[in-house]
Structure formats: structure tokens, C-alpha cells
Short mmCIF file of C-alpha atoms in Angstrom, two decimals:
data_model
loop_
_atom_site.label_atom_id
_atom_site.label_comp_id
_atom_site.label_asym_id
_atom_site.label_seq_id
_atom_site.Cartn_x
_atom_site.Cartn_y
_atom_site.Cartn_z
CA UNK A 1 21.84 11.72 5.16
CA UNK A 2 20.88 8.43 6.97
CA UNK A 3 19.90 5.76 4.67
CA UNK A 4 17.58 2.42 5.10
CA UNK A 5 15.97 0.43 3.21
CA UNK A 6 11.97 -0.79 3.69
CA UNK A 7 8.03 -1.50 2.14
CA UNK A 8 7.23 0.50 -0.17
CA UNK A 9 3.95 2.40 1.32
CA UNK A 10 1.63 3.97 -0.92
CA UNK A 11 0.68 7.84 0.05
CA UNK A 12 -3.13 8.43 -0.63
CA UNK A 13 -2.23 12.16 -1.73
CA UNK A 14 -4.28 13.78 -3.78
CA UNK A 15 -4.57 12.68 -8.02
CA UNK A 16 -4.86 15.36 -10.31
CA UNK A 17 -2.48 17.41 -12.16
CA UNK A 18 0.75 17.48 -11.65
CA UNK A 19 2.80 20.65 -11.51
CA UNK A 20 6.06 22.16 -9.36
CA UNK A 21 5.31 25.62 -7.48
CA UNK A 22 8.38 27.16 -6.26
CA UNK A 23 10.35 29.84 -7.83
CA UNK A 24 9.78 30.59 -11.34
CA UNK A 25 9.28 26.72 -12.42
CA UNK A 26 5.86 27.09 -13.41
CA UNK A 27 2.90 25.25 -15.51
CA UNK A 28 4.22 25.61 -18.89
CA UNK A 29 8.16 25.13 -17.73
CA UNK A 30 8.74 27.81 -20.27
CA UNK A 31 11.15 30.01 -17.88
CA UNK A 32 13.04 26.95 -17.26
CA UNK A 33 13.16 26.11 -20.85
CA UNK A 34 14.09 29.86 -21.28
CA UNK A 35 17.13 29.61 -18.56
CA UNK A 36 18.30 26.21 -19.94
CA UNK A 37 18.45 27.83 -23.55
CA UNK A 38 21.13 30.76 -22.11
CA UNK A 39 23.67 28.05 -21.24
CA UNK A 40 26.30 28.14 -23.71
CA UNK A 41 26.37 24.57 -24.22
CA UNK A 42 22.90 23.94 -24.81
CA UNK A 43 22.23 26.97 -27.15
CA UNK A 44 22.26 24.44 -30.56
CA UNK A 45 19.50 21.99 -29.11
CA UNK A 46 16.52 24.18 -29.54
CA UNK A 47 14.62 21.52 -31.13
CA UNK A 48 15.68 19.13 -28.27
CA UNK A 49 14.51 21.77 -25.35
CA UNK A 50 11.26 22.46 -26.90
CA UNK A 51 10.96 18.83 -27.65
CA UNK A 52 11.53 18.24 -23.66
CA UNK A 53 9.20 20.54 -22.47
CA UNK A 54 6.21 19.25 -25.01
CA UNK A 55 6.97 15.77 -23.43
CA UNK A 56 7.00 16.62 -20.06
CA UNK A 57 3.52 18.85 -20.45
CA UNK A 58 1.81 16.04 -22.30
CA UNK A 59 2.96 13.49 -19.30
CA UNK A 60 2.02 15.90 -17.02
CA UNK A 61 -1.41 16.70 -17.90
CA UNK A 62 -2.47 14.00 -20.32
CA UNK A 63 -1.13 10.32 -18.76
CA UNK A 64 -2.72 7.32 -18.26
CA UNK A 65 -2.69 4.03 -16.90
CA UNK A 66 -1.51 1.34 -18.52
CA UNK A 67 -1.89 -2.11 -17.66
CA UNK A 68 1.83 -3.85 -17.50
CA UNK A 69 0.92 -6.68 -19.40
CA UNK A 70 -0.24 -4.89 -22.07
CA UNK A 71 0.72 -6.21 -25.54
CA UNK A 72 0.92 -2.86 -27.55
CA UNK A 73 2.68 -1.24 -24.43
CA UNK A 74 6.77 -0.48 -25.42
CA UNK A 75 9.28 1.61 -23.46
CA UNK A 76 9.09 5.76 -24.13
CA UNK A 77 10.47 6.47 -27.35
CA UNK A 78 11.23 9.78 -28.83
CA UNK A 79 9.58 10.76 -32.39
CA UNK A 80 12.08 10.18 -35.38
CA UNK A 81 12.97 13.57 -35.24
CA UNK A 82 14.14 13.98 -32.18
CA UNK A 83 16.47 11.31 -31.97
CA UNK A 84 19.57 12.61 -30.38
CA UNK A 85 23.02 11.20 -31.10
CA UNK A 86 24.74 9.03 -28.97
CA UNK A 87 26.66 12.00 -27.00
CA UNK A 88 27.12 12.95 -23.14
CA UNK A 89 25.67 16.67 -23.47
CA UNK A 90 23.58 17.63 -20.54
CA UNK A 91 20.16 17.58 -22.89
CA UNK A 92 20.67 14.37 -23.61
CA UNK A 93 21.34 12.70 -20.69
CA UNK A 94 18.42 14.74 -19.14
CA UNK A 95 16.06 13.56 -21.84
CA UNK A 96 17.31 9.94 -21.02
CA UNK A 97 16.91 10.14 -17.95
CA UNK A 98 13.27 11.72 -17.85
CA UNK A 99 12.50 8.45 -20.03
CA UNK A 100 13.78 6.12 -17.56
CA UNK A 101 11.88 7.13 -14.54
CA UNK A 102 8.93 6.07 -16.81
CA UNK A 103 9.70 3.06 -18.32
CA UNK A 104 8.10 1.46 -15.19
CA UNK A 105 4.92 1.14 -13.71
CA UNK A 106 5.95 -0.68 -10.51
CA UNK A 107 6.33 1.45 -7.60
CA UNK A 108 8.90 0.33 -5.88
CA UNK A 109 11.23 0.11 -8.59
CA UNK A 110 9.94 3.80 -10.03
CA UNK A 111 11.13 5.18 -6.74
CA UNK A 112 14.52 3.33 -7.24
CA UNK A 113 15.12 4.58 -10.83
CA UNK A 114 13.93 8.37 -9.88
CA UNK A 115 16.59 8.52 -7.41
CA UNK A 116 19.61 6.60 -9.81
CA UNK A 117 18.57 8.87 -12.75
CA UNK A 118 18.85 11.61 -10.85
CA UNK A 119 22.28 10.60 -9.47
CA UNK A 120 23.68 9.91 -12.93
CA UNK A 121 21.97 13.42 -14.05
CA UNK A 122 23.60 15.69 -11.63
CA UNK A 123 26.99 13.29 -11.32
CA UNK A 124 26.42 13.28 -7.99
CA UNK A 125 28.27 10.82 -5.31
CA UNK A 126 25.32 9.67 -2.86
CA UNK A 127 21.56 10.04 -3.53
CA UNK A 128 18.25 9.68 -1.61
CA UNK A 129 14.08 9.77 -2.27
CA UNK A 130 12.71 10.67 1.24
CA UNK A 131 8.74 9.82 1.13
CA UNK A 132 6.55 12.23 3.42
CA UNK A 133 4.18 11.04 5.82
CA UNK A 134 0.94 11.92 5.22
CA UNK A 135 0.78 14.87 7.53
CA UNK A 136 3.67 16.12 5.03
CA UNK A 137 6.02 16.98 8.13
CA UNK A 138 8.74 13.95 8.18
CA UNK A 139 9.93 10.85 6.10
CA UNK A 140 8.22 7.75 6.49
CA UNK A 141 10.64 6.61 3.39
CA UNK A 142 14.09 6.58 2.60
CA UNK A 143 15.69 5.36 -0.62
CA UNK A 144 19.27 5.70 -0.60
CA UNK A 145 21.72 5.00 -4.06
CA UNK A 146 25.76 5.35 -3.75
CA UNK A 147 25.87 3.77 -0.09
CA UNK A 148 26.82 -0.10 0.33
CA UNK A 149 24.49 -2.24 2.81
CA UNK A 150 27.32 -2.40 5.69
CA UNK A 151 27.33 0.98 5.71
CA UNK A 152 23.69 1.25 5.67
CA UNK A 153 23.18 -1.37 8.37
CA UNK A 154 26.31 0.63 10.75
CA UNK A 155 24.36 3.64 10.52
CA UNK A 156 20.92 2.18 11.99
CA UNK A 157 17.61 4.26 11.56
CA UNK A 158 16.65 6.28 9.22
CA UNK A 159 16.31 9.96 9.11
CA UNK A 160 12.62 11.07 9.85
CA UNK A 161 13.57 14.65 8.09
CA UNK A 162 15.55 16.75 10.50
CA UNK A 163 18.51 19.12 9.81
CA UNK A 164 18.76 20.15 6.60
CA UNK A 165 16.52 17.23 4.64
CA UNK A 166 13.82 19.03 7.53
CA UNK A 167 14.47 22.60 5.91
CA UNK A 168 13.11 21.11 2.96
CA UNK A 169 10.22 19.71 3.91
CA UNK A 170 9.38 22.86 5.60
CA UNK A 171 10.04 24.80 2.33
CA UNK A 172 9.63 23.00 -0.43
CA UNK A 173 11.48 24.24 -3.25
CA UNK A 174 14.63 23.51 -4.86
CA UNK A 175 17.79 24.10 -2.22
CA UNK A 176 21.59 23.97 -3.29
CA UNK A 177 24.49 24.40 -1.19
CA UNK A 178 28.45 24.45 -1.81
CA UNK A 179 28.78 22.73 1.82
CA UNK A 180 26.80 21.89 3.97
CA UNK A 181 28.23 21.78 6.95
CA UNK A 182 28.05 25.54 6.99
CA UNK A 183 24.49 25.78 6.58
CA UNK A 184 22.35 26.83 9.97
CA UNK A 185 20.21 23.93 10.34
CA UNK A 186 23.15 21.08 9.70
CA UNK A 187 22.90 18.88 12.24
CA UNK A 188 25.95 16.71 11.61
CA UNK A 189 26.07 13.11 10.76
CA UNK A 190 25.27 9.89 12.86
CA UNK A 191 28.31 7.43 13.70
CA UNK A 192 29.69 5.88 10.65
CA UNK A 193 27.79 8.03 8.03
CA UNK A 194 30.72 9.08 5.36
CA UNK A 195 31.28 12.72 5.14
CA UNK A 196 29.68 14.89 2.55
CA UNK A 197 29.97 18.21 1.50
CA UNK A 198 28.30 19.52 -1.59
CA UNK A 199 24.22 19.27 -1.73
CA UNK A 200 21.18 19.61 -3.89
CA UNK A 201 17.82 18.93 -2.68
CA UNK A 202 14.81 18.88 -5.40
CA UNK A 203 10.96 18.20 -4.02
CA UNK A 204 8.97 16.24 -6.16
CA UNK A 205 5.09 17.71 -6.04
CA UNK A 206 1.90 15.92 -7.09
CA UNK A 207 -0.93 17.25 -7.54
CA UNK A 208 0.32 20.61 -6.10
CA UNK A 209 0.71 18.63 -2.72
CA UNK A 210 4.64 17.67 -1.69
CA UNK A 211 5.31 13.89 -2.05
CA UNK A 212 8.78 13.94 -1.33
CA UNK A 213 12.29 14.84 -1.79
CA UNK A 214 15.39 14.19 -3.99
CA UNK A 215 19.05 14.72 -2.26
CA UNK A 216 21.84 14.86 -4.07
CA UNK A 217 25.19 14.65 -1.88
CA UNK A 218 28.86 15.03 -3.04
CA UNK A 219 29.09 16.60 -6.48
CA UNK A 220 31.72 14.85 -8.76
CA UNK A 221 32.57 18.14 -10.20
CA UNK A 222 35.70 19.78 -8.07
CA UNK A 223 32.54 23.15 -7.71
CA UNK A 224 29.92 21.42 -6.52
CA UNK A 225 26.93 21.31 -8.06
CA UNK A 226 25.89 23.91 -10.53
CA UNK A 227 22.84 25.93 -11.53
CA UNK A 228 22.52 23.49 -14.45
CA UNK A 229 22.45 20.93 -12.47
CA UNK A 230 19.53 22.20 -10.19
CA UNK A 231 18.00 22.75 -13.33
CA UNK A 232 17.71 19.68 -14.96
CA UNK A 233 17.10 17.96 -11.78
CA UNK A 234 13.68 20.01 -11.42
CA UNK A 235 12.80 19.32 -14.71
CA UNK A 236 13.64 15.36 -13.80
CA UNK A 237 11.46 15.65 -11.07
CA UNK A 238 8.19 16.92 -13.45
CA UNK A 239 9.09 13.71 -14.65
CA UNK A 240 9.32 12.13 -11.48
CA UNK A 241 5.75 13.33 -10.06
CA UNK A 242 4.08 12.11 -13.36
CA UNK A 243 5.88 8.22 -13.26
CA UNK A 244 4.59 7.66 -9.73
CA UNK A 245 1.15 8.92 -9.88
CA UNK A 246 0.95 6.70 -12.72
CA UNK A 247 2.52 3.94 -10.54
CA UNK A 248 0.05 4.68 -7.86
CA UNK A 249 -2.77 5.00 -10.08
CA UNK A 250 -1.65 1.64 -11.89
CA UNK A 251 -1.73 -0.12 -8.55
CA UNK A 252 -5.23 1.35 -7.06
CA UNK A 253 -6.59 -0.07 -10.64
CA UNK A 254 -4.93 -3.56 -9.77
CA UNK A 255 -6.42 -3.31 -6.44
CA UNK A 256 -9.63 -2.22 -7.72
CA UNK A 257 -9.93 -4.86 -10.00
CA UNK A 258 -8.80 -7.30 -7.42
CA UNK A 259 -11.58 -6.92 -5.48
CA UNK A 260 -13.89 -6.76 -8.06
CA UNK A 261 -12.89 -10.27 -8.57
CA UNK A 262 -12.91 -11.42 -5.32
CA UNK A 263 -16.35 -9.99 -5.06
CA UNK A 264 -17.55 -11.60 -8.55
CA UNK A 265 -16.15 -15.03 -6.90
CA UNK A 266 -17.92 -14.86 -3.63
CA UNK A 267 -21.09 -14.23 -5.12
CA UNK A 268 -20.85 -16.98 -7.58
CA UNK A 269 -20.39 -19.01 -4.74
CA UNK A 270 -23.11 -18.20 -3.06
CA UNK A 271 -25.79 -18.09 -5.76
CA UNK A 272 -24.65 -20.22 -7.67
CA UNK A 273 -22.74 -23.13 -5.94
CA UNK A 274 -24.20 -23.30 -2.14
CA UNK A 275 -27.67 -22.98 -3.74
CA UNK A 276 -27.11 -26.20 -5.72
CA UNK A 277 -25.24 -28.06 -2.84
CA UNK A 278 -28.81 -27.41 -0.74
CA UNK A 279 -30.86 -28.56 -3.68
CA UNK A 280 -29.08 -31.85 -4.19
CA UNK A 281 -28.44 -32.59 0.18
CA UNK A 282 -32.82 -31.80 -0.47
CA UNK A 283 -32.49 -34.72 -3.09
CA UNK A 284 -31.24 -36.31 -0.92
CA UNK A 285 -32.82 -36.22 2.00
CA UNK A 286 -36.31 -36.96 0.31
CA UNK A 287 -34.56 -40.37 -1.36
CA UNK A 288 -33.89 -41.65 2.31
CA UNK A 289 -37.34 -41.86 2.88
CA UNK A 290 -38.11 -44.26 0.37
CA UNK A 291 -35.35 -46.72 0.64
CA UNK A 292 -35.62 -49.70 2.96
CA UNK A 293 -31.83 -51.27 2.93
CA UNK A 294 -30.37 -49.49 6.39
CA UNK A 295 -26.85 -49.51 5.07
CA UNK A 296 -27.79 -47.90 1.85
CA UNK A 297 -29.63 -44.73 4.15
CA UNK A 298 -26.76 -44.86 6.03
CA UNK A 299 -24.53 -43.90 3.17
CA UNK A 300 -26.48 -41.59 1.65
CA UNK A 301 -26.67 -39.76 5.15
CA UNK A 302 -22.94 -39.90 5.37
CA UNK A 303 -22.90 -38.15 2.16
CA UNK A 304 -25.50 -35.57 2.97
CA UNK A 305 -23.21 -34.43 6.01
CA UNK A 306 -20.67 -34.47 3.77
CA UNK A 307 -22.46 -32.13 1.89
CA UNK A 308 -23.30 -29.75 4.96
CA UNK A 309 -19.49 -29.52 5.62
CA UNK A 310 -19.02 -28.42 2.00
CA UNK A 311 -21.10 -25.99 2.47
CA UNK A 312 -19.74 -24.76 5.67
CA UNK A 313 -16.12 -24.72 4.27
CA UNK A 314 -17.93 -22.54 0.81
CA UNK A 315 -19.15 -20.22 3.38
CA UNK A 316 -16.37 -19.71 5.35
CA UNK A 317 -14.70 -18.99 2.25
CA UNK A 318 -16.60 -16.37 1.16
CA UNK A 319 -16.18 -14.48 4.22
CA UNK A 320 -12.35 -14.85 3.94
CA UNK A 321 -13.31 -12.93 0.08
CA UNK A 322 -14.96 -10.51 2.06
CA UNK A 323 -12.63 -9.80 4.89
CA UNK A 324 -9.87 -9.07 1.87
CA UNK A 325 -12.18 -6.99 0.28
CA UNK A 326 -13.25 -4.66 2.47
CA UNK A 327 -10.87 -1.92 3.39
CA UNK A 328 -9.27 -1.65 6.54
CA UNK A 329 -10.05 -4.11 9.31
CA UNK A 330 -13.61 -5.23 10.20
CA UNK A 331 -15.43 -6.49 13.44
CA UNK A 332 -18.13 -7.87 11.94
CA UNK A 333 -16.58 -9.56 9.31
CA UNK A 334 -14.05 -11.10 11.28
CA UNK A 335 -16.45 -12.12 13.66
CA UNK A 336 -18.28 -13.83 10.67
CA UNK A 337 -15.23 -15.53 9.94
CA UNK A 338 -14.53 -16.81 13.57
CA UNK A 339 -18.64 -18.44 13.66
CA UNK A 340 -17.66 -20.12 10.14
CA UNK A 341 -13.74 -21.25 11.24
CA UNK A 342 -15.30 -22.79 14.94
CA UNK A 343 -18.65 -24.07 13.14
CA UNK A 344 -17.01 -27.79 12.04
CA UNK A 345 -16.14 -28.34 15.79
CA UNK A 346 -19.25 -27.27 16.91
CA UNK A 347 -21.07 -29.37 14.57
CA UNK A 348 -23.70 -26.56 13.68
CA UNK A 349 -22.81 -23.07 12.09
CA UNK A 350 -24.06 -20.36 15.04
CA UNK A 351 -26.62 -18.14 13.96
CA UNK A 352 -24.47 -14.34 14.26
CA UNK A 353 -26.41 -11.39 15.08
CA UNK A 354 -25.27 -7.52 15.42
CA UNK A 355 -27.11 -4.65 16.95
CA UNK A 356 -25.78 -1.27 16.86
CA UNK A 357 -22.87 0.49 15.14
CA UNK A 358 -20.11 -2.32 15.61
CA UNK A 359 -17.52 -1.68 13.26
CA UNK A 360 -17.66 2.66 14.42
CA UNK A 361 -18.36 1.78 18.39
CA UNK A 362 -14.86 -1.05 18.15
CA UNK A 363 -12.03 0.38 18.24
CA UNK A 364 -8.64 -2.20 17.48
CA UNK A 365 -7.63 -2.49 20.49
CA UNK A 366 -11.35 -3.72 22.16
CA UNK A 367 -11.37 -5.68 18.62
CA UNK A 368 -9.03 -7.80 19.45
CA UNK A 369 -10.36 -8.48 23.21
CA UNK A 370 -13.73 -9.15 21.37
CA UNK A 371 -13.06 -12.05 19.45
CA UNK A 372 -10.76 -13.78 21.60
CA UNK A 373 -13.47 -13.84 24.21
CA UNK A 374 -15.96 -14.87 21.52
CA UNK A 375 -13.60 -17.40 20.14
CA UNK A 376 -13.21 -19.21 23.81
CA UNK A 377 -16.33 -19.40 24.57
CA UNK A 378 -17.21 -21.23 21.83
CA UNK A 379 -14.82 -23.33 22.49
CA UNK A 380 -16.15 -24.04 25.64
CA UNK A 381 -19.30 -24.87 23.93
CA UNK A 382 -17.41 -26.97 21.45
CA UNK A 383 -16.02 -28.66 24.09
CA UNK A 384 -18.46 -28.57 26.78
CA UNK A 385 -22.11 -28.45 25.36
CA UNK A 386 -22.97 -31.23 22.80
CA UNK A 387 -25.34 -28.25 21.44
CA UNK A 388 -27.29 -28.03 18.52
CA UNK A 389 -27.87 -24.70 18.03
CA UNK A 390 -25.47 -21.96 18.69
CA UNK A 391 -26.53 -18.43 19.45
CA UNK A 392 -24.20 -15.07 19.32
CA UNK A 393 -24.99 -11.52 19.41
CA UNK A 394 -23.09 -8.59 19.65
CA UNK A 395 -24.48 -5.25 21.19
CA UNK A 396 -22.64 -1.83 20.54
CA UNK A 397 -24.12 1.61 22.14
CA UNK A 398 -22.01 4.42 22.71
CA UNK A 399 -21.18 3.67 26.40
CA UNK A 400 -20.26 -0.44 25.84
CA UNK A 401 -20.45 -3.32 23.60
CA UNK A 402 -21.47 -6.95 24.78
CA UNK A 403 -21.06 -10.32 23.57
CA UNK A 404 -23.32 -13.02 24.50
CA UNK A 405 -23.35 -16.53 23.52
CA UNK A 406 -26.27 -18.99 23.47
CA UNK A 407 -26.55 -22.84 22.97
CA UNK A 408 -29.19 -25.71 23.96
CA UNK A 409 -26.88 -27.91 25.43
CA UNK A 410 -25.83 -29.42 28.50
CA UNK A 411 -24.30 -26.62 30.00
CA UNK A 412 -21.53 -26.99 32.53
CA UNK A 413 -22.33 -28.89 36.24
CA UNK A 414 -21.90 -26.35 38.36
CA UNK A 415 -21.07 -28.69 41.29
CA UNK A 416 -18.22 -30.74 39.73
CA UNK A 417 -17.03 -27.28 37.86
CA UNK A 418 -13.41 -25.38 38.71
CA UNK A 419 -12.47 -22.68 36.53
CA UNK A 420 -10.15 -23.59 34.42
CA UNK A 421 -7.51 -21.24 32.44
CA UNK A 422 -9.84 -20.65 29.41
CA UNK A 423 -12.87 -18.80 31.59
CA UNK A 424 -10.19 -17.14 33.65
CA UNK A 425 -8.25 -15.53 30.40
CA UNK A 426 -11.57 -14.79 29.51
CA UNK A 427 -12.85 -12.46 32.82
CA UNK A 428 -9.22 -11.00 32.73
CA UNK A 429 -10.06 -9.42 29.03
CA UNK A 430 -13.52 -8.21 29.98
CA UNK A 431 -11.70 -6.54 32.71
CA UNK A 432 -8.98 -5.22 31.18
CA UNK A 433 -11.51 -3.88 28.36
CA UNK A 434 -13.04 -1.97 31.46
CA UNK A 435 -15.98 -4.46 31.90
CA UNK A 436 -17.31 -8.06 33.10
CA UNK A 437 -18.10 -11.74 32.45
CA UNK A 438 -20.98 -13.51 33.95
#
């Protein structure tokens, strides 16, 4: 079991009801309920068992989001009662446990307390959350609890879900072994992993679709772990499924709402604010005509530009509100953005035009040629030019895309000209892209 530690990344799995499908751990939990009732030791907490299962059921198909902030939001609590006493029996610490891993609504931190609750649960050495990818064959996450950073950093990489964390991705359902070493698909360990013997391995399922894994390593009980153990870690990781689709769901609402904001902003800006910057540089403009003093026009022209680069900065600014907003990365908009950054050297704002599917037709890696030859040669007629009106359009078909850009100035003299590192960087992308420059 390799460990590291990195970004939290957010697995757009399906949302729906939660449930576990493997063995006889069904729906209603009532078999394990059932099997958790013949241990010995548990016999006397009837009221506690059915108690767990009604809590787990009404997480699992009746949760909601709450905001973080919220003012009447308080930790889980238990009813009166079902208070337990303050005692180490295996119900107890399982019903702790199941309200830990939802006291949070972070993520990150979710993750974290799944996999410590579930080490304290089982009393287990060395722990680990692996997140699947979203092709649901290896980890793209690895959590790790019981294992110092030196020991993290000496082992390097983390396990992508090989061996025997592989078996259970390919079988997902619960998997406990006495040692193992012994088992067919061990693989050993990489340099400087400590040894470990005893192992439980628990997946966590959401929305009947596998999210991940919990491994347990090195039982501190002298057997290894038990069939108690695998027990209450299933039922932990009911709990589990429900606290991070909550998370998730909690942060897509954040996100949602983000952008609604952004969105709510831009558009103030733009009916609102710009509209009322033109009207008054209009003012303006028609009060120069009617004053005589020369230094008194002058002003009121410096002001009037002054106004024009407002706007031009308001602008630019609500394409950067755009560009966030939208999902993924976009060609138009960040070509939008390049014509407002470029427009105060320029002295104008270029008039942008698109024709044809762009942002389907563009793929990154063409993207990125794209506006780096758009950006230089604007430059070049930032530079170069002394134009007043700027021209670009941008052409996609199926077969190519082109860029051209327009302006009414000076142009370059041809006679004096020698290419200079700018135009040259500029045919080397076209070409590398698989066309020209002219």
C-alpha cells in the first residue's frame, strides 16, 4: 500500500441514491443488522442496532445539502433516547464513527475523516481511501492515515490500483485476508514501504457506481481482523457514500452559485455601468462644442479618453467573468479576452469576429498556437501600424481554421523590412499547426 498525498479532484459520478451491492448488504441493511445482532457482545443493544440502521437509511435516501455557514446547522446528534454511555463496545464506537464522517461538508477533509474513522473502527495499524478514475479501473487518489511524511516521501508514487488494492477494484465487494502476502495477486511492496500483514478492503459505492476503496492494513488484534470488523466497516462506508455525495453536492451548489454571481456581476456591468459611462463621454462630447477656452476642451477631452479606457478595462473585465464561468476552456472567449487585454496599446478595441464552429473545430493543443499567433500580430500592429481600426476574424471548417488580422494603418515598408523574431515565431506555429502565414 503506497501512500501520497495530493488535490482533492472531484469525480462527476453519478447522484442519486446511495446503496452497497455486494453480498448480502442490501437496501434496507437488515441482514447486516441481522448478523451484527448474533454477536454475543452486541446482543443487549437492540435499540442501538435498529437505531443505526434507521440513521443510515434516512442519510441514505433522504440527505440534503446544507450550506456550511448555516446558522441552525449543528453537528449529528443522536435523539435523547439513544444516547449511548460513554463505553468502548463495538456499537458505539461504530455509531461514533458513522457521525464523524458527517460532521463535515468539505471534501477534502470528509475523505480524511472516512479513512481515520475507519482506522479507529477496525483498530487497524495503517489505512488508505483510494479514489477511482473515472473509467473506474485505477486510483487517481490516495489518502493514506498511520504512515509519517518521510516515509511517504521514501516511497515515491502512488499506487494506481495494482496487486491486491487492483483485485478490488475489479470486484468490488468487501475482501479480508489473514495475510496478505499469501494471496495470488500480492505483488509485494515498493522500497521502504513497512511490512504488513493482516488486510481489509471495504468499497465505498454511490449511486450504485464504485467511488472508491477503504484499506485497512495491520490489525491490532494478535487474529487479524475479524468478521465484526468487516462488518461495521461496511456499514461505515453507507455512511461514507452518503457524507461525500453530500460534500460533492455541497460544492457543485457553491460552484453553481458562484457563477451565478459572476454572471449577475457581468451583466450589471454591462447594462448598467458601460451604458452610463457612454451616456456621460456623449455629455461630453456635445459640451466641447460649445466652449471656446482651448484649455478647458482640452481637459474635458482628456477626461473623455479617460472615460473610453474605463470602459475598455469594464469590458475586459467582463470577459475575465465570462472566461471563469464557462466550463472548461474556451477559444472564443479567450480570444475575446486577448482583443480587450492588447486594446489599451493599440489605442482602439478590434472589432472580433467568428465564423464557424470554433470552440468544437479547436482542439487545446491548436488553441494555444491560435492565440499566440493572434496575440503577436497585434503586437505588430501595436507596434508597427499607428491604426485606428483593428480587424480580426477567425474561420473554422472541418478541414482548417484561419486567423486574419486587419488594420488601416501604415503597414510595414517592405523595402527597409527584415524579419524579425516575432513574424518568424509566428510562421514556425502555423507550420507546426500543419499550415501557413502570409
Amino acid at each position: 500500500m503506497r501512500a501520497a498525498d495530493g488535490p482533492t479532484e472531484l469525480d462527476p459520478g453519478p447522484v442519486g441514491q446511495t446503496n452497497i451491492e455486494h453480498r448480502d448488504v442490501g437496501p434496507t441493511r437488515r441482514d447486516s443488522v441481522e448478523r451484527l445482532l448474533h454477536a454475543a457482545r452486541l446482543a443487549d443493544h437492540l435499540e442501538i442496532v435498529l437505531g443505526l440502521e434507521e440513521i443510515v437509511q434516512a442519510a441514505t435516501h433522504h440527505f440534503m445539502v446544507v450550506d456550511e455557514e448555516h446558522p441552525d446547522r449543528h453537528p449529528p446528534t443522536l435523539p435523547h433516547s439513544m444516547e449511548v454511555p460513554p463505553d468502548t463496545s463495538e456499537l458505539h464506537r461504530l455509531l461514533l464513527a458513522v457521525l464523524e464522517v458527517g460532521a463535515d461538508l468539505d471534501l477534502e477533509r470528509t475523505l480524511r475523516r472516512i479513512v481515520t474513522a475507519a482506522v479507529d473502527l477496525a483498530r487497524a495499524r495503517y489505512g488508505a481511501l483510494g479514489v477511482l478514475d473515472t473509467a473506474r479501473q485505477e486510483l487517481r487518489r490516495f489518502l493514506t492515515v498511520g504512515m509519517d511524511d518521510p516515509t511517504r516521501e521514501a516511497i515515491g508514487a502512488p499506487p494506481r490500483g495494482h496487486g491486491i488494492l487492483g483485485t478490488l477494484i475489479k470486484e468490488p465487494r468487501p475482501l479480508r485476508l489473514p495475510d496478505l502476502t499469501l494471496h495470488p495477486d500480492s505483488h509485494g511492496f515498493p522500497p521502504h514501504h513497512p511490512p504488513m500483514r493482516s488486510f481489509l478492503g471495504v468499497p465505498i459505492i454511490i449511486g450504485g457506481t464504485a467511488y472508491g476503496n477503504l484499506y485497512l492494513c495491520d490489525s491490532l488484534d494478535p487474529e487479524g481482523f475479524s468478521a465484526l470488523d468487516e462488518e461495521m466497516v461496511v456499514l461505515l462506508a453507507v455512511a461514507a457514500a452518503v457524507a461525500i455525495e453530500n460534500s460533492r453536492l455541497h460544492e457543485q451548489v457553491a460552484r453553481v452559485a458562484l457563477l451565478e454571481d459572476r454572471e449577475r456581476i457581468a451583466r450589471d456591468l454591462h447594462d448598467t455601468v458601460i451604458q452610463r459611462l457612454f451616456a456621460l463621454g456623449l455629455t461630453m462630447q456635445s459640451v466641447t462644442r460649445v466652449i471656446d477656452d482651448a484649455a478647458i476642451r482640452d481637459r474635458l477631452d482628456e477626461a473623455i479618453d479617460a472615460l473610453d479606457d474605463t470602459v475598455r478595462d469594464i469590458r475586459s473585465l467582463i470577459f475575465e467573468l465570462h472566461q471563469v464561468r464557462a466550463p472548461g476552456s474556451s477559444v472564443r472567449q479567450g480570444l475575446i479576452s486577448l482583443c480587450a487585454e492588447v486594446s489599451r496599446a493599440l489605442g482602439t478595441e478590434p472589432s472580433l469576429r467568428f465564423e464557424g464552429p470554433v470552440d468544437t473545430v479547436v482542439d487545446p493543443a491548436l488553441a494555444e498556437h491560435l492565440l499566440a499567433v493572434t496575440r503577436e500580430a497585434l503586437s505588430n500592429v501595436a507596434r508597427h501600424a499607428h491604426a485606428s481600426t483593428v480587424d480580426v476574424r477567425v474561420t473554422a471548417t472541418a478541414k482548417d481554421v484561419t486567423v486574419e488580422v486587419r488594420d488601416d494603418g501604415v503597414g510595414f515598408d517592405t523595402a527597409a523590412m527584415t524579419v524579425g523574431e516575432g513574424l518568424t515565431n509566428l510562421t514556425a506555429r502555423a507550420t507546426t499547426a500543419g499550415g501557413g502565414s502570409a
